[in-house]
Amino acid sequence: MGHQFDTKSVHVTMKRTEGIPAKVTPIHQTSAFTFKNLQDIENFFTGDRDYLYTRTGNPNTDELGRAVAQLESAPDGIATSSGLSAIMVGILSVAKAGDHVLASTDLYGGTYELLANELTDFGIEVSFIPFEQDIESHMKDNTVLLYTESITNPLLRVEDLDRVAQVAKKHQLKLMIDNTFATPYLVQPYDKGANLVVHSATKYLGGHSDITAGALSGDEELIEVARKKCVNLGANLSPFEAWLTVRGLKTLSVRMERHVKNAEQLAQAMSKHPGVDKVYYPTYVSEKGNGAIVTIDITGKADEEIFFESLDWIKIVATLAGVETTVSYPIGTSHRALPKETQDELGITKGLVRISVGIEDVSDIIQTMEKALDKAQK
Ligand SMILES: *Cc1c(COP(=O)(O)O)cnc(C)c1O
């Protein structure tokens, strides 16, 4: 390049990767894509070439969106900047001002806040009802969407997806399912009749607690709308985070297999310990197992302050689903924003501990938890 130094120093790094047969998709960490000429710009808008600007589309984010959709057996999907933005974009693809959304009471705390405090400001009406009871009697003329989670957080109620899908179908409503806790390894809600399936990819899909990302899969027409919303609302994911999440997806099955096996054994051990009032662990999610989160209530039998201080290598966090075993404190973090009476109704007590069971040797996990409970026991 026959330019002067300053020009050269700007352009010299712009090596093209075309024609290099990389085994793994390279990270397209670029905010925009170049055009050969004016015809090439036209080609983008007629669909004859891909990519203009990363907010509107990027190979890494596209790869993630489509990969998750395939795992969910859904026709199409997009990746977004977080689980919450995927939920927002998904709901806004179905509901507009004046419409009514019927949501389950026992949702992830952030989802509750989005629905109760933000979407209502957009003019969307939202009601929260216990989905295990009668859904139909709470429907209104303007109801357009049913929203729930395949396994709820933190009490791990398993949604009866067949029943909910039947209600949605009967009344021609759309059904959106948060499948974060179950993952497509255990449950594929699209197959059961959901129109949209959403993930906090921050959790098991990424799997290593090093990204914040979301994924939305579902009906082709809805994803087409969602893709536009994602662009217009600026909810896009960064290429690097998409790349890391795709990397995580490749080990989803082996991680889940171990997570689930360990969780089953920990749930058993916890139910035998005298420092535990109650163990929440699903009895049936799928033939592959019942998930990897075990929630215990120690309110009456152990001191939660001492318990949390005695966990040795098990870290206290406000998240879940990494390869390391961690614990979270729902009433102090994820479910802090819920009204007190909803907390009481749901059973979010001061001694409720959510355990995200990792992939370590299960005997180490059990021993460490038992030791902390022994110390804390009243
Ligand atoms: C974490 C989580 C979310 C929110 O996802 P972010 O990636 O934190 O935005 C939504 N639903 C469930 C079930 C979650 O666990």
Coordinates of C-alpha atoms and ligand atoms in Angstrom, one line a residue:
M1 CA 0.0 0.0 0.0
G2 CA 1.7 3.1 -1.2
H3 CA 0.2 5.5 1.4
Q4 CA 1.9 7.6 4.0
F5 CA 2.3 6.2 7.5
D6 CA -0.9 7.6 9.1
T7 CA -3.0 6.3 6.3
K8 CA -1.1 3.0 6.3
S9 CA -1.5 2.5 10.1
V10 CA -5.2 2.8 9.7
H11 CA -5.6 0.4 6.8
V12 CA -2.8 -2.2 7.2
T13 CA -4.9 -4.3 9.7
M14 CA -7.8 -4.7 7.3
K15 CA -7.0 -8.2 6.1
R16 CA -9.7 -10.0 4.4
T17 CA -10.7 -13.5 5.7
E18 CA -12.5 -14.5 2.5
G19 CA -11.2 -17.9 1.3
I20 CA -9.7 -18.9 4.6
P21 CA -11.4 -22.1 5.6
A22 CA -11.6 -21.6 9.3
K23 CA -13.0 -24.5 11.2
V24 CA -15.1 -22.3 13.5
T25 CA -17.0 -19.1 12.4
P26 CA -14.6 -16.2 12.9
I27 CA -15.7 -13.4 15.1
H28 CA -17.1 -10.6 12.9
Q29 CA -16.3 -7.9 15.4
T30 CA -17.3 -5.1 13.1
S31 CA -20.0 -2.4 13.4
A32 CA -20.5 -2.3 9.7
F33 CA -19.9 -4.0 6.3
T34 CA -18.5 -2.5 3.2
F35 CA -20.0 -2.2 -0.3
K36 CA -18.1 -2.7 -3.6
N37 CA -20.2 -0.1 -5.4
L38 CA -23.6 1.4 -5.5
Q39 CA -25.1 -1.7 -7.1
D40 CA -23.9 -3.6 -4.1
I41 CA -25.9 -1.3 -1.8
E42 CA -29.0 -2.0 -4.0
N43 CA -28.2 -5.7 -3.7
F44 CA -28.5 -5.5 0.1
F45 CA -31.9 -4.0 -0.1
T46 CA -33.2 -6.6 -2.6
G47 CA -31.8 -9.4 -0.5
D48 CA -29.0 -10.4 -3.0
R49 CA -26.3 -9.8 -0.4
D50 CA -26.2 -9.9 3.4
Y51 CA -25.2 -7.4 6.0
L52 CA -25.1 -3.6 6.2
Y53 CA -24.6 -2.6 9.8
T54 CA -24.2 -4.8 12.9
R55 CA -27.3 -3.5 14.7
T56 CA -29.3 -4.7 11.7
G57 CA -27.5 -8.0 11.3
N58 CA -24.2 -9.7 11.8
P59 CA -23.0 -13.3 10.9
N60 CA -22.2 -14.2 14.5
T61 CA -25.5 -13.0 16.0
D62 CA -27.4 -14.6 13.0
E63 CA -25.6 -17.9 13.6
L64 CA -26.6 -17.9 17.3
G65 CA -30.3 -17.0 16.6
R66 CA -30.6 -19.7 14.0
A67 CA -28.7 -22.3 16.1
V68 CA -31.0 -21.9 19.1
A69 CA -34.1 -22.0 16.8
Q70 CA -32.8 -25.3 15.4
L71 CA -32.3 -26.7 18.9
E72 CA -35.9 -25.6 19.7
S73 CA -37.2 -27.2 16.5
A74 CA -38.6 -23.8 15.6
P75 CA -38.4 -22.4 12.0
D76 CA -36.5 -19.2 12.8
G77 CA -34.9 -17.2 15.6
I78 CA -32.9 -14.2 16.6
A79 CA -30.3 -13.4 19.2
T80 CA -30.6 -10.3 21.4
S81 CA -28.6 -8.3 23.9
S82 CA -30.1 -10.1 27.0
G83 CA -32.8 -12.5 28.0
L84 CA -35.0 -9.5 29.0
S85 CA -34.6 -7.8 25.6
A86 CA -35.6 -11.1 23.9
I87 CA -38.7 -11.1 26.2
M88 CA -39.5 -7.5 25.4
V89 CA -39.0 -7.9 21.6
G90 CA -41.0 -11.1 21.7
I91 CA -44.0 -9.6 23.5
L92 CA -43.9 -6.5 21.4
S93 CA -44.1 -8.7 18.2
V94 CA -47.5 -9.8 19.5
A95 CA -49.0 -7.1 21.7
K96 CA -49.5 -3.4 21.0
A97 CA -51.1 -0.6 23.0
G98 CA -54.6 -1.6 24.0
D99 CA -53.9 -5.3 24.0
H100 CA -54.0 -7.5 27.1
V101 CA -51.3 -10.0 28.1
L102 CA -52.1 -12.8 30.6
A103 CA -49.0 -13.8 32.5
S104 CA -48.2 -16.4 35.2
T105 CA -47.7 -15.0 38.7
D106 CA -44.5 -17.0 39.4
L107 CA -42.2 -15.4 36.8
Y108 CA -38.5 -14.4 36.9
G109 CA -38.3 -11.1 38.9
G110 CA -36.9 -9.1 36.0
T111 CA -39.7 -10.4 33.7
Y112 CA -42.3 -9.3 36.3
E113 CA -40.8 -5.8 36.4
L114 CA -40.7 -5.6 32.6
L115 CA -44.3 -6.6 32.3
A116 CA -45.7 -4.7 35.3
N117 CA -43.7 -1.5 35.1
E118 CA -42.5 -1.0 31.5
L119 CA -44.9 -2.6 29.0
T120 CA -47.8 -1.0 30.9
D121 CA -46.2 2.3 30.0
F122 CA -46.4 1.3 26.3
G123 CA -50.2 0.9 26.9
I124 CA -50.2 -2.9 27.1
E125 CA -52.5 -4.2 29.8
V126 CA -51.0 -7.1 31.9
S127 CA -52.6 -9.4 34.4
F128 CA -50.7 -11.9 36.6
I129 CA -52.6 -15.1 37.5
P130 CA -51.6 -18.5 38.8
F131 CA -51.4 -20.6 35.6
E132 CA -52.0 -23.8 37.4
Q133 CA -55.5 -22.6 38.1
D134 CA -58.2 -21.5 35.7
I135 CA -56.7 -19.4 32.9
E136 CA -59.8 -19.0 30.7
S137 CA -61.9 -17.1 33.3
H138 CA -59.2 -14.3 33.4
M139 CA -59.3 -13.7 29.6
K140 CA -60.6 -10.5 28.2
D141 CA -61.8 -9.5 24.7
N142 CA -58.4 -7.8 24.1
T143 CA -56.2 -10.7 25.4
V144 CA -53.7 -11.6 22.7
L145 CA -50.9 -13.5 24.5
L146 CA -50.3 -16.0 27.2
Y147 CA -46.9 -15.8 28.9
T148 CA -45.3 -18.3 31.2
E149 CA -42.1 -20.3 32.0
S150 CA -41.6 -24.1 31.3
I151 CA -40.0 -24.4 34.8
T152 CA -40.6 -21.5 37.1
N153 CA -38.1 -19.6 39.2
P154 CA -37.3 -20.2 42.0
L155 CA -39.9 -22.7 43.1
L156 CA -39.5 -24.9 40.0
R157 CA -43.2 -25.4 39.2
V158 CA -43.3 -27.4 35.9
E159 CA -45.8 -25.8 33.6
D160 CA -48.3 -28.0 31.9
L161 CA -47.5 -26.9 28.4
D162 CA -50.0 -29.2 26.7
R163 CA -52.8 -27.7 28.7
V164 CA -51.7 -24.1 28.3
A165 CA -51.1 -24.6 24.5
Q166 CA -54.6 -26.0 24.2
V167 CA -56.2 -23.0 25.9
A168 CA -54.1 -20.6 23.7
K169 CA -55.2 -22.5 20.5
K170 CA -58.9 -22.7 21.5
H171 CA -59.0 -18.9 22.0
Q172 CA -56.6 -18.1 19.1
L173 CA -54.1 -16.5 21.4
K174 CA -50.3 -16.6 21.0
L175 CA -48.3 -18.5 23.5
M176 CA -44.8 -17.4 24.6
I177 CA -42.7 -19.6 26.9
D178 CA -39.5 -18.8 28.7
N179 CA -37.5 -22.0 28.4
T180 CA -34.4 -20.8 30.3
F181 CA -34.4 -23.3 33.2
A182 CA -35.3 -26.3 31.1
T183 CA -33.3 -25.6 28.0
P184 CA -34.2 -27.4 24.7
Y185 CA -32.2 -30.4 26.1
L186 CA -35.1 -31.2 28.4
V187 CA -38.1 -29.4 26.9
Q188 CA -39.0 -28.0 23.4
P189 CA -42.1 -25.8 23.9
Y190 CA -42.4 -25.0 20.2
D191 CA -43.2 -28.7 19.6
K192 CA -45.9 -28.5 22.2
G193 CA -47.6 -25.5 20.5
A194 CA -45.8 -22.4 21.7
N195 CA -45.5 -19.6 19.1
L196 CA -42.5 -18.0 20.7
V197 CA -39.8 -19.5 22.9
V198 CA -37.4 -17.2 24.8
H199 CA -34.1 -17.8 26.5
S200 CA -31.8 -15.9 28.8
A201 CA -28.8 -17.3 26.9
T202 CA -26.8 -15.9 29.8
K203 CA -27.7 -19.1 31.6
Y204 CA -27.4 -22.6 30.3
L205 CA -27.0 -21.9 26.6
G206 CA -23.9 -19.8 27.2
G207 CA -23.2 -22.0 30.3
H208 CA -20.0 -20.3 31.6
S209 CA -21.3 -17.1 33.2
D210 CA -19.2 -14.9 30.9
I211 CA -21.9 -13.4 28.6
T212 CA -25.3 -11.6 28.8
A213 CA -27.4 -12.6 25.8
G214 CA -30.9 -13.6 24.8
A215 CA -32.5 -15.8 22.1
L216 CA -36.0 -15.8 20.7
S217 CA -37.3 -18.6 18.5
G218 CA -40.6 -19.3 17.0
D219 CA -43.2 -18.8 14.1
E220 CA -41.6 -17.4 11.0
E221 CA -44.0 -14.4 10.8
L222 CA -43.5 -13.5 14.4
I223 CA -39.7 -13.8 14.2
E224 CA -39.8 -11.6 11.1
V225 CA -41.6 -8.9 13.2
A226 CA -39.3 -9.5 16.2
R227 CA -36.2 -9.1 14.0
K228 CA -37.4 -5.6 12.9
K229 CA -38.3 -4.7 16.5
C230 CA -34.8 -5.8 17.6
V231 CA -33.2 -3.5 15.0
N232 CA -35.5 -0.5 15.8
L233 CA -35.2 -0.9 19.6
G234 CA -31.4 -1.4 19.4
A235 CA -31.7 -4.8 21.2
N236 CA -28.9 -6.4 19.2
L237 CA -26.2 -8.6 20.7
S238 CA -22.5 -8.0 20.2
P239 CA -20.7 -10.3 17.8
F240 CA -18.2 -11.5 20.4
E241 CA -20.9 -12.4 22.9
A242 CA -22.8 -14.2 20.1
W243 CA -19.6 -16.1 19.2
L244 CA -19.0 -17.1 22.9
T245 CA -22.6 -18.3 23.2
V246 CA -22.3 -20.4 20.0
R247 CA -19.2 -21.9 21.6
G248 CA -21.2 -22.7 24.7
L249 CA -24.1 -24.3 22.7
K250 CA -21.7 -27.0 21.4
T251 CA -21.4 -28.5 24.9
L252 CA -25.0 -27.9 26.0
S253 CA -25.9 -31.6 26.0
V254 CA -22.9 -32.9 27.9
R255 CA -23.2 -30.1 30.5
M256 CA -26.9 -30.6 31.0
E257 CA -26.5 -34.4 31.4
R258 CA -24.0 -33.8 34.2
H259 CA -25.9 -30.8 35.7
V260 CA -29.1 -32.9 35.9
K261 CA -27.5 -36.0 37.3
N262 CA -25.8 -34.0 40.1
A263 CA -29.0 -32.1 40.9
E264 CA -31.0 -35.3 41.3
Q265 CA -28.5 -36.5 43.9
L266 CA -28.2 -33.2 45.7
A267 CA -32.0 -33.0 45.9
Q268 CA -32.1 -36.4 47.5
A269 CA -29.3 -35.5 50.0
M270 CA -31.0 -32.2 50.9
S271 CA -34.4 -33.9 51.6
K272 CA -32.6 -36.1 54.2
H273 CA -30.9 -33.3 56.0
P274 CA -32.5 -32.1 59.3
G275 CA -31.5 -28.5 58.6
V276 CA -33.9 -28.3 55.6
D277 CA -37.6 -27.6 55.9
K278 CA -38.5 -28.2 52.3
V279 CA -36.8 -29.2 49.0
Y280 CA -38.2 -27.9 45.7
Y281 CA -37.2 -30.2 42.8
P282 CA -39.5 -31.2 40.0
T283 CA -40.7 -34.8 39.9
Y284 CA -41.0 -34.9 36.1
V285 CA -39.8 -32.6 33.4
S286 CA -38.7 -35.0 30.7
E287 CA -37.3 -38.5 30.3
K288 CA -33.8 -36.9 30.3
G289 CA -34.3 -35.6 33.8
N290 CA -35.8 -32.8 36.0
G291 CA -33.5 -29.9 35.6
A292 CA -30.4 -28.7 37.4
I293 CA -31.8 -26.2 40.0
V294 CA -32.6 -27.3 43.5
T295 CA -34.3 -24.9 45.8
I296 CA -34.3 -25.4 49.6
D297 CA -36.2 -23.7 52.3
I298 CA -34.3 -23.6 55.6
T299 CA -36.3 -20.9 57.3
G300 CA -37.5 -22.9 60.3
K301 CA -34.5 -25.2 60.8
A302 CA -31.3 -23.3 60.1
D303 CA -29.9 -19.7 60.2
E304 CA -29.6 -18.3 56.7
E305 CA -26.8 -15.8 57.6
I306 CA -24.6 -18.6 59.0
F307 CA -25.5 -20.9 56.1
F308 CA -24.5 -18.4 53.4
E309 CA -21.2 -17.7 55.3
S310 CA -20.3 -21.4 55.5
L311 CA -20.4 -22.4 51.9
D312 CA -16.6 -22.5 51.4
W313 CA -16.0 -22.7 47.6
I314 CA -19.6 -22.4 46.6
K315 CA -20.1 -18.8 45.6
I316 CA -23.2 -16.5 46.3
V317 CA -24.4 -15.0 43.1
A318 CA -27.5 -13.5 41.6
T319 CA -27.5 -15.8 38.6
L320 CA -27.5 -19.5 37.7
A321 CA -26.5 -22.1 35.2
G322 CA -22.7 -21.8 35.1
V323 CA -20.5 -24.9 35.3
E324 CA -19.7 -24.1 38.9
T325 CA -22.2 -24.8 41.7
T326 CA -23.5 -21.5 43.0
V327 CA -26.3 -20.3 45.3
S328 CA -28.6 -17.4 45.1
Y329 CA -30.9 -15.7 47.6
P330 CA -34.2 -15.0 45.8
I331 CA -35.8 -12.7 48.4
G332 CA -32.6 -10.5 48.4
T333 CA -32.1 -10.4 44.6
S334 CA -34.2 -11.8 41.8
H335 CA -37.5 -11.6 43.7
R336 CA -36.8 -8.5 45.7
A337 CA -39.1 -6.3 43.6
L338 CA -42.2 -8.5 44.1
P339 CA -44.8 -7.1 46.4
K340 CA -44.5 -8.6 49.9
E341 CA -47.9 -10.4 49.6
T342 CA -46.9 -12.0 46.3
Q343 CA -43.6 -13.1 47.9
D344 CA -45.7 -14.7 50.8
E345 CA -48.2 -16.2 48.4
L346 CA -45.5 -17.8 46.3
G347 CA -43.4 -19.0 49.2
I348 CA -40.3 -16.7 48.7
T349 CA -39.3 -16.9 52.3
K350 CA -36.2 -15.4 54.2
G351 CA -34.7 -18.9 54.3
L352 CA -35.2 -19.8 50.6
V353 CA -32.0 -20.8 48.9
R354 CA -31.7 -21.5 45.1
I355 CA -28.9 -23.8 44.3
S356 CA -27.6 -23.9 40.7
V357 CA -26.0 -27.3 40.6
G358 CA -22.7 -27.4 38.7
I359 CA -20.8 -30.1 36.9
E360 CA -18.2 -30.8 39.7
D361 CA -17.9 -34.2 41.5
V362 CA -21.3 -34.5 43.2
S363 CA -19.8 -35.8 46.5
D364 CA -18.0 -32.5 46.9
I365 CA -21.1 -30.5 46.2
I366 CA -23.2 -32.6 48.7
Q367 CA -20.5 -32.5 51.4
T368 CA -20.0 -28.7 51.2
M369 CA -23.8 -28.1 51.4
E370 CA -24.2 -30.5 54.3
K371 CA -21.4 -28.9 56.2
A372 CA -22.9 -25.5 55.8
L373 CA -26.3 -26.8 56.9
D374 CA -24.7 -28.6 59.9
K375 CA -23.1 -25.3 61.0
A376 CA -26.3 -23.3 60.5
Q377 CA -28.8 -25.7 62.0
K378 CA -30.8 -24.3 64.9
Ligands
LIG1 C1 -32.0 -14.6 33.9 C2 -33.4 -14.8 33.4 C3 -34.0 -13.9 32.6 C4 -33.4 -12.6 32.2 O1 -32.3 -12.8 31.4 P1 -31.1 -11.7 31.3 O2 -30.1 -12.4 30.3 O3 -30.5 -11.5 32.6 O4 -31.7 -10.5 30.7 C5 -35.3 -14.2 32.1 N1 -35.9 -15.4 32.5 C6 -35.3 -16.3 33.3 C7 -36.0 -17.5 33.7 C8 -34.0 -16.0 33.8 O5 -33.4 -16.9 34.6

